[in-house]
CSV table of C-alpha atoms in Angstrom, one decimal:
chain,number,residue,atom,x,y,z
A,991,MET,CA,-11.0,-11.1,-28.6
A,992,SER,CA,-10.2,-14.6,-27.3
A,993,GLU,CA,-12.8,-17.3,-28.0
A,994,VAL,CA,-12.1,-18.9,-24.6
A,995,LYS,CA,-15.1,-18.7,-22.4
A,996,VAL,CA,-14.7,-17.8,-18.7
A,997,ASN,CA,-17.4,-18.5,-16.1
A,998,ILE,CA,-17.6,-15.6,-13.7
A,999,SER,CA,-21.3,-16.1,-12.7
A,1000,HIS,CA,-20.3,-17.7,-9.4
A,1001,LEU,CA,-18.2,-14.7,-8.2
A,1002,GLY,CA,-19.7,-12.6,-5.4
A,1003,THR,CA,-18.4,-9.5,-7.1
A,1004,GLU,CA,-20.5,-10.3,-10.2
A,1005,THR,CA,-23.8,-10.9,-8.4
A,1006,ARG,CA,-26.6,-8.4,-8.3
A,1007,ASN,CA,-27.4,-6.4,-5.3
A,1008,PRO,CA,-31.0,-6.8,-4.2
A,1009,LYS,CA,-31.1,-3.3,-2.8
A,1010,THR,CA,-30.5,-1.8,-6.2
A,1011,MET,CA,-32.5,-3.8,-8.7
A,1012,ASP,CA,-34.2,-0.6,-9.7
A,1013,LEU,CA,-31.1,1.6,-9.5
A,1014,ASP,CA,-32.1,3.5,-12.6
A,1015,LEU,CA,-35.4,4.5,-11.0
A,1016,LEU,CA,-34.1,5.8,-7.7
A,1017,SER,CA,-33.6,9.4,-6.9
A,1018,THR,CA,-30.1,10.8,-6.4
A,1019,LYS,CA,-30.7,10.9,-2.6
A,1020,GLU,CA,-31.8,7.3,-2.6
A,1021,ILE,CA,-28.7,6.2,-4.6
A,1022,LEU,CA,-26.3,8.0,-2.3
A,1023,ARG,CA,-28.0,6.7,0.8
A,1024,ILE,CA,-27.7,3.1,-0.4
A,1025,MET,CA,-24.1,3.6,-1.5
A,1026,ASN,CA,-23.3,5.0,1.9
A,1027,GLU,CA,-25.0,2.0,3.6
A,1028,GLU,CA,-23.1,-0.5,1.4
A,1029,ASP,CA,-19.8,1.3,2.0
A,1030,HIS,CA,-20.2,0.6,5.7
A,1031,ARG,CA,-19.8,-3.1,4.9
A,1032,VAL,CA,-16.3,-2.5,3.7
A,1033,ILE,CA,-14.9,-1.9,7.2
A,1034,SER,CA,-16.3,-5.1,8.6
A,1035,ALA,CA,-15.1,-7.1,5.6
A,1036,VAL,CA,-11.6,-5.8,6.0
A,1037,GLU,CA,-11.7,-6.3,9.8
A,1038,GLU,CA,-12.3,-10.0,9.3
A,1039,ALA,CA,-9.1,-10.2,7.2
A,1040,LEU,CA,-6.8,-8.6,9.8
A,1041,PRO,CA,-5.0,-11.8,10.8
A,1042,GLN,CA,-3.9,-12.4,7.2
A,1043,ILE,CA,-3.1,-8.7,6.7
A,1044,GLU,CA,-0.9,-8.9,9.8
A,1045,LYS,CA,1.0,-11.9,8.3
A,1046,ALA,CA,1.5,-9.9,5.1
A,1047,VAL,CA,2.9,-6.9,7.0
A,1048,GLU,CA,5.3,-9.1,9.0
A,1049,GLN,CA,6.5,-10.7,5.7
A,1050,VAL,CA,7.0,-7.3,4.1
A,1051,ILE,CA,9.0,-6.0,7.1
A,1052,CYS,CA,11.2,-9.1,7.0
A,1053,SER,CA,11.8,-8.7,3.3
A,1054,LEU,CA,12.5,-4.9,3.5
A,1055,ASN,CA,15.0,-5.5,6.3
A,1056,ALA,CA,16.7,-8.1,4.1
A,1057,GLY,CA,17.1,-5.5,1.3
A,1058,GLY,CA,14.1,-6.8,-0.6
A,1059,ARG,CA,11.1,-4.9,-2.1
A,1060,LEU,CA,7.3,-4.9,-2.0
A,1061,ILE,CA,6.0,-5.2,-5.5
A,1062,TYR,CA,2.2,-4.7,-6.1
A,1063,VAL,CA,0.8,-6.4,-9.2
A,1064,GLY,CA,-2.7,-5.9,-10.7
A,1065,ALA,CA,-4.9,-5.1,-13.6
A,1066,GLY,CA,-7.4,-2.2,-14.1
A,1067,THR,CA,-8.6,-0.7,-10.9
A,1068,SER,CA,-6.6,-3.1,-8.8
A,1069,GLY,CA,-3.4,-2.2,-10.6
A,1070,ARG,CA,-4.1,1.5,-10.2
A,1071,ILE,CA,-4.6,1.1,-6.5
A,1072,GLY,CA,-1.2,-0.7,-6.2
A,1073,ILE,CA,0.4,2.1,-8.2
A,1074,MET,CA,-1.2,4.8,-6.0
A,1075,ASP,CA,0.0,3.2,-2.8
A,1076,ALA,CA,3.6,2.7,-4.2
A,1077,VAL,CA,4.1,6.2,-5.5
A,1078,GLU,CA,2.8,7.8,-2.3
A,1079,CYS,CA,5.5,5.9,-0.3
A,1080,VAL,CA,8.2,8.0,-2.0
A,1081,PRO,CA,7.3,11.4,-0.5
A,1082,THR,CA,5.8,10.0,2.7
A,1083,PHE,CA,8.6,7.6,3.7
A,1084,SER,CA,11.5,8.6,1.4
A,1085,THR,CA,11.5,5.2,-0.3
A,1086,THR,CA,13.5,4.8,-3.5
A,1087,ASP,CA,12.6,1.4,-5.0
A,1088,GLU,CA,11.5,-0.4,-1.8
A,1089,VAL,CA,7.8,-0.2,-2.8
A,1090,GLN,CA,6.9,-0.6,-6.5
A,1091,ALA,CA,3.9,-1.5,-8.6
A,1092,ILE,CA,3.2,-2.9,-12.1
A,1093,ILE,CA,0.0,-2.8,-13.9
A,1094,ALA,CA,-1.1,-5.1,-16.8
A,1095,GLY,CA,-0.4,-3.2,-20.0
A,1096,GLY,CA,2.3,-1.0,-18.6
A,1097,ASN,CA,2.2,2.5,-17.0
A,1098,GLY,CA,0.0,3.8,-19.8
A,1099,ALA,CA,-2.8,1.5,-18.6
A,1100,PHE,CA,-3.1,3.7,-15.5
A,1101,VAL,CA,-5.1,6.2,-17.6
A,1102,LYS,CA,-6.3,4.1,-20.5
A,1103,ALA,CA,-7.2,0.4,-20.4
A,1104,VAL,CA,-5.1,-1.9,-22.5
A,1105,GLU,CA,-7.3,-4.5,-24.1
A,1106,GLY,CA,-6.7,-8.1,-23.0
A,1107,ALA,CA,-3.5,-7.3,-21.0
A,1108,GLU,CA,-5.1,-8.8,-17.8
A,1109,ASP,CA,-5.6,-12.1,-19.5
A,1110,SER,CA,-1.9,-12.8,-20.1
A,1111,LYS,CA,0.1,-14.8,-17.6
A,1112,GLU,CA,3.2,-14.5,-19.8
A,1113,LEU,CA,3.0,-10.7,-19.8
A,1114,ALA,CA,3.1,-10.6,-16.0
A,1115,GLN,CA,6.1,-13.0,-16.0
A,1116,LYS,CA,7.9,-10.8,-18.5
A,1117,ASP,CA,7.2,-7.6,-16.4
A,1118,LEU,CA,8.5,-9.2,-13.2
A,1119,ALA,CA,11.5,-10.6,-14.9
A,1120,GLU,CA,12.4,-7.0,-16.0
A,1121,LEU,CA,12.3,-6.0,-12.4
A,1122,GLN,CA,14.7,-8.8,-11.5
A,1123,ILE,CA,12.4,-10.2,-8.8
A,1124,ALA,CA,14.5,-12.2,-6.3
A,1125,GLN,CA,14.2,-14.2,-3.1
A,1126,ASN,CA,14.0,-11.3,-0.7
A,1127,ASP,CA,11.1,-9.6,-2.6
A,1128,VAL,CA,7.4,-9.8,-1.8
A,1129,VAL,CA,5.0,-9.9,-4.8
A,1130,CYS,CA,1.5,-8.8,-3.7
A,1131,ALA,CA,-1.1,-9.6,-6.4
A,1132,ILE,CA,-4.3,-7.5,-6.2
A,1133,ALA,CA,-7.4,-8.8,-8.0
A,1134,ALA,CA,-11.0,-8.0,-7.1
A,1135,SER,CA,-12.3,-11.1,-8.9
A,1136,GLY,CA,-9.6,-13.3,-7.5
A,1137,ARG,CA,-9.1,-15.0,-10.9
A,1138,THR,CA,-7.1,-12.5,-13.0
A,1139,PRO,CA,-4.6,-14.5,-15.2
A,1140,TYR,CA,-2.0,-11.6,-15.1
A,1141,CYS,CA,-1.9,-11.8,-11.3
A,1142,ILE,CA,-1.8,-15.6,-11.2
A,1143,GLY,CA,1.1,-15.5,-13.7
A,1144,ALA,CA,2.9,-13.0,-11.5
A,1145,LEU,CA,2.5,-15.2,-8.4
A,1146,GLU,CA,3.7,-18.3,-10.4
A,1147,TYR,CA,6.8,-16.4,-11.5
A,1148,ALA,CA,7.4,-15.1,-8.0
A,1149,LYS,CA,7.3,-18.6,-6.6
A,1150,SER,CA,9.7,-19.8,-9.3
A,1151,VAL,CA,12.4,-17.4,-8.0
A,1152,GLU,CA,11.4,-18.1,-4.3
A,1153,ALA,CA,10.0,-14.6,-3.7
A,1154,ALA,CA,7.3,-14.3,-1.0
A,1155,THR,CA,3.7,-14.2,-2.3
A,1156,VAL,CA,0.6,-12.3,-1.1
A,1157,SER,CA,-2.8,-12.0,-2.7
A,1158,ILE,CA,-5.6,-9.6,-2.1
A,1159,SER,CA,-9.0,-10.6,-3.5
A,1160,CYS,CA,-12.6,-9.6,-2.9
A,1161,ASN,CA,-14.2,-13.0,-3.2
A,1162,LYS,CA,-14.0,-15.9,-0.8
A,1163,ASN,CA,-12.2,-19.1,-1.9
A,1164,ALA,CA,-10.6,-17.1,-4.7
A,1165,LYS,CA,-8.6,-18.9,-7.3
A,1166,ILE,CA,-5.7,-16.6,-6.8
A,1167,SER,CA,-5.4,-17.7,-3.2
A,1168,GLN,CA,-4.2,-21.1,-4.4
A,1169,TYR,CA,-1.0,-19.4,-5.8
A,1170,SER,CA,-0.1,-17.3,-2.7
A,1171,GLU,CA,1.5,-18.1,0.6
A,1172,ILE,CA,-0.6,-15.4,2.3
A,1173,ALA,CA,-4.1,-15.0,1.0
A,1174,ILE,CA,-6.1,-12.0,2.0
A,1175,GLU,CA,-9.8,-12.5,1.1
A,1176,VAL,CA,-12.6,-10.0,1.8
A,1177,ASP,CA,-16.2,-10.1,0.9
A,1178,ALA,CA,-18.1,-6.8,1.2
A,1179,GLY,CA,-21.1,-8.1,-0.8
A,1180,PRO,CA,-22.3,-7.3,-4.3
A,1181,GLU,CA,-21.7,-3.9,-5.8
A,1182,ILE,CA,-24.6,-1.4,-6.1
A,1183,LEU,CA,-23.8,-1.4,-9.8
A,1184,THR,CA,-23.3,-5.0,-10.7
A,1185,GLY,CA,-19.7,-6.0,-11.4
A,1186,SER,CA,-18.4,-2.5,-10.9
A,1187,THR,CA,-15.5,-3.5,-8.6
A,1188,ARG,CA,-14.1,0.1,-8.6
A,1189,LEU,CA,-16.7,0.7,-5.8
A,1190,LYS,CA,-16.7,-1.4,-2.6
A,1191,SER,CA,-14.0,-3.9,-3.8
A,1192,GLY,CA,-11.7,-1.0,-4.8
A,1193,THR,CA,-12.2,0.6,-1.4
A,1194,CYS,CA,-11.4,-2.7,0.3
A,1195,GLN,CA,-8.2,-3.0,-1.7
A,1196,LYS,CA,-7.2,0.6,-1.0
A,1197,LEU,CA,-7.7,0.1,2.8
A,1198,ILE,CA,-5.6,-3.1,2.8
A,1199,CYS,CA,-2.8,-1.5,0.8
A,1200,ASN,CA,-2.8,1.4,3.2
A,1201,MET,CA,-2.4,-1.0,6.0
A,1202,ILE,CA,0.3,-3.1,4.4
A,1203,SER,CA,2.5,-0.2,3.4
A,1204,THR,CA,2.0,2.0,6.4
A,1205,ALA,CA,2.4,-0.7,9.1
A,1206,SER,CA,5.5,-2.0,7.2
A,1207,MET,CA,7.1,1.4,7.2
A,1208,VAL,CA,6.4,1.8,10.9
A,1209,GLY,CA,8.1,-1.6,11.3
A,1210,ILE,CA,11.3,-0.5,9.6
A,1211,GLY,CA,11.8,2.7,11.5
A,1212,LYS,CA,10.1,5.3,9.2
A,1213,VAL,CA,7.9,6.7,12.0
A,1214,TYR,CA,8.5,8.3,15.4
A,1215,GLY,CA,5.3,8.4,17.5
A,1216,ASN,CA,2.7,9.0,14.9
A,1217,LEU,CA,4.9,11.4,12.8
A,1218,MET,CA,6.3,10.7,9.4
A,1219,VAL,CA,9.9,11.5,10.3
A,1220,ASP,CA,11.4,10.2,7.0
A,1221,MET,CA,9.3,12.3,4.6
A,1222,LYS,CA,10.8,14.2,1.7
A,1223,ALA,CA,10.3,18.0,1.9
A,1224,THR,CA,9.8,18.5,-1.8
A,1225,ASN,CA,7.5,21.5,-1.8
A,1226,LEU,CA,6.6,24.5,0.4
A,1227,LYS,CA,3.9,22.6,2.2
A,1228,LEU,CA,6.2,19.7,3.1
A,1229,VAL,CA,9.0,22.1,4.2
A,1230,GLU,CA,6.6,23.6,6.7
A,1231,ARG,CA,5.4,20.1,7.7
A,1232,ALA,CA,9.0,19.1,8.3
A,1233,LYS,CA,9.4,22.0,10.7
A,1234,ARG,CA,6.2,21.1,12.5
A,1235,ILE,CA,7.3,17.5,12.9
A,1236,VAL,CA,10.6,18.6,14.4
A,1237,MET,CA,8.8,21.0,16.7
A,1238,GLN,CA,6.2,18.4,17.8
A,1239,SER,CA,8.9,15.8,18.4
A,1240,THR,CA,11.3,17.9,20.4
A,1241,GLN,CA,9.1,20.8,21.8
A,1242,CYS,CA,11.6,23.3,20.2
A,1243,ASP,CA,10.5,26.6,18.7
A,1244,TYR,CA,10.0,27.3,15.0
A,1245,GLU,CA,13.4,29.1,14.6
A,1246,THR,CA,15.3,26.2,16.1
A,1247,ALA,CA,13.5,23.6,13.9
A,1248,GLU,CA,14.2,25.7,10.8
A,1249,GLN,CA,17.9,26.2,11.7
A,1250,VAL,CA,18.6,22.5,12.4
A,1251,LEU,CA,16.7,21.3,9.4
A,1252,GLU,CA,18.7,23.6,7.2
A,1253,GLU,CA,21.9,22.2,8.8
A,1254,THR,CA,20.7,18.6,8.0
A,1255,GLN,CA,19.5,19.5,4.5
A,1256,TYR,CA,16.0,18.8,5.7
A,1257,SER,CA,16.6,15.3,7.1
A,1258,THR,CA,13.8,15.3,9.7
A,1259,LYS,CA,15.2,12.3,11.5
A,1260,GLU,CA,18.7,13.8,11.9
A,1261,ALA,CA,17.3,17.1,13.1
A,1262,ILE,CA,15.2,15.4,15.8
A,1263,VAL,CA,18.0,13.2,17.0
A,1264,MET,CA,20.4,16.2,17.1
A,1265,ILE,CA,18.0,18.2,19.2
A,1266,LEU,CA,16.9,15.5,21.6
A,1267,THR,CA,20.4,14.1,22.2
A,1268,GLY,CA,22.4,17.3,21.9
A,1269,THR,CA,24.7,15.7,19.4
A,1270,SER,CA,26.3,17.0,16.2
A,1271,ARG,CA,24.9,16.0,12.8
A,1272,LYS,CA,27.7,13.5,12.3
A,1273,GLU,CA,26.9,11.9,15.7
A,1274,ALA,CA,23.2,11.8,14.9
A,1275,ILE,CA,23.9,10.0,11.6
A,1276,GLU,CA,26.0,7.4,13.4
A,1277,LEU,CA,23.2,6.9,16.0
A,1278,LEU,CA,20.6,6.4,13.2
A,1279,LYS,CA,22.9,4.0,11.5
A,1280,LYS,CA,23.5,2.1,14.7
A,1281,TYR,CA,19.8,1.8,15.4
A,1282,LYS,CA,18.8,1.1,11.8
A,1283,GLY,CA,16.8,4.3,11.5
A,1284,PHE,CA,14.6,4.1,14.6
A,1285,VAL,CA,14.5,7.5,16.1
A,1286,ARG,CA,13.0,6.3,19.4
A,1287,LYS,CA,16.0,3.9,19.9
A,1288,CYS,CA,18.4,6.8,19.3
A,1289,VAL,CA,16.8,9.1,21.8
A,1290,SER,CA,15.3,6.7,24.5
A,1291,PRO,CA,18.0,4.4,26.1
A,1292,SER,CA,15.3,2.3,27.8
A,1293,LYS,CA,13.9,1.4,24.3
A,1294,LYS,CA,17.2,0.1,23.0
């Protein structure tokens, strides 16, 4: 263990919650009621940060359109939240490597903490170098405390290669904000269990990552209406969901949806464009290519 002393007493995420000073004496019902009350504060805290989240989304859309990637970086709970968001983009939006995540200590740290990994700037720089971070990428560092060295090291490296930088922290005036172009800071107040940032802070981070990835995917044509038209039908549930999406988008019957999806090898976008425009699969593919994957532009001339 390093002998370097770090002062965290000033951090809001480390302060004691006056509502739970006797947490160990409360009944289960009382604990749950207070947790529920405190969780309500998360929504308001995130709402205050919407302008910065909007800037982050716009940057991610710009980068993805330029062939870049969104790379989440974090340690502990923050790193796990980044990984969860990134891996869910694969089945939901058929991403390949557009959204990725790294966690201090490597993928094994997702299930078992790696001692001291979050304290190394150099480790973050090494991890990002292996991903060949470049100018068109966005590095989004997530740190509840807002001071994690691993995240700061990642942002420093990202800047050195002229990649865009975003930070998400759960303290105001966070140190990490000094290293990012777009700083998202939220303050939901002290945790009911002092310093346990997997609680409200983790919820804030998850909500923000949901916003960034989902709104960015909408912005690059992965959605039609409110339907995930670029999903991967990788299991029986998702095969049926694909059929429902085609039916809901085109008002066709089940048999038609199934038939056209089989023809397109379960490309939901292609199936919808084929049905709504009366074109062949080849023509639908050309339309989607022409309009950069936006189904609405393919099927609605007024929107082109």
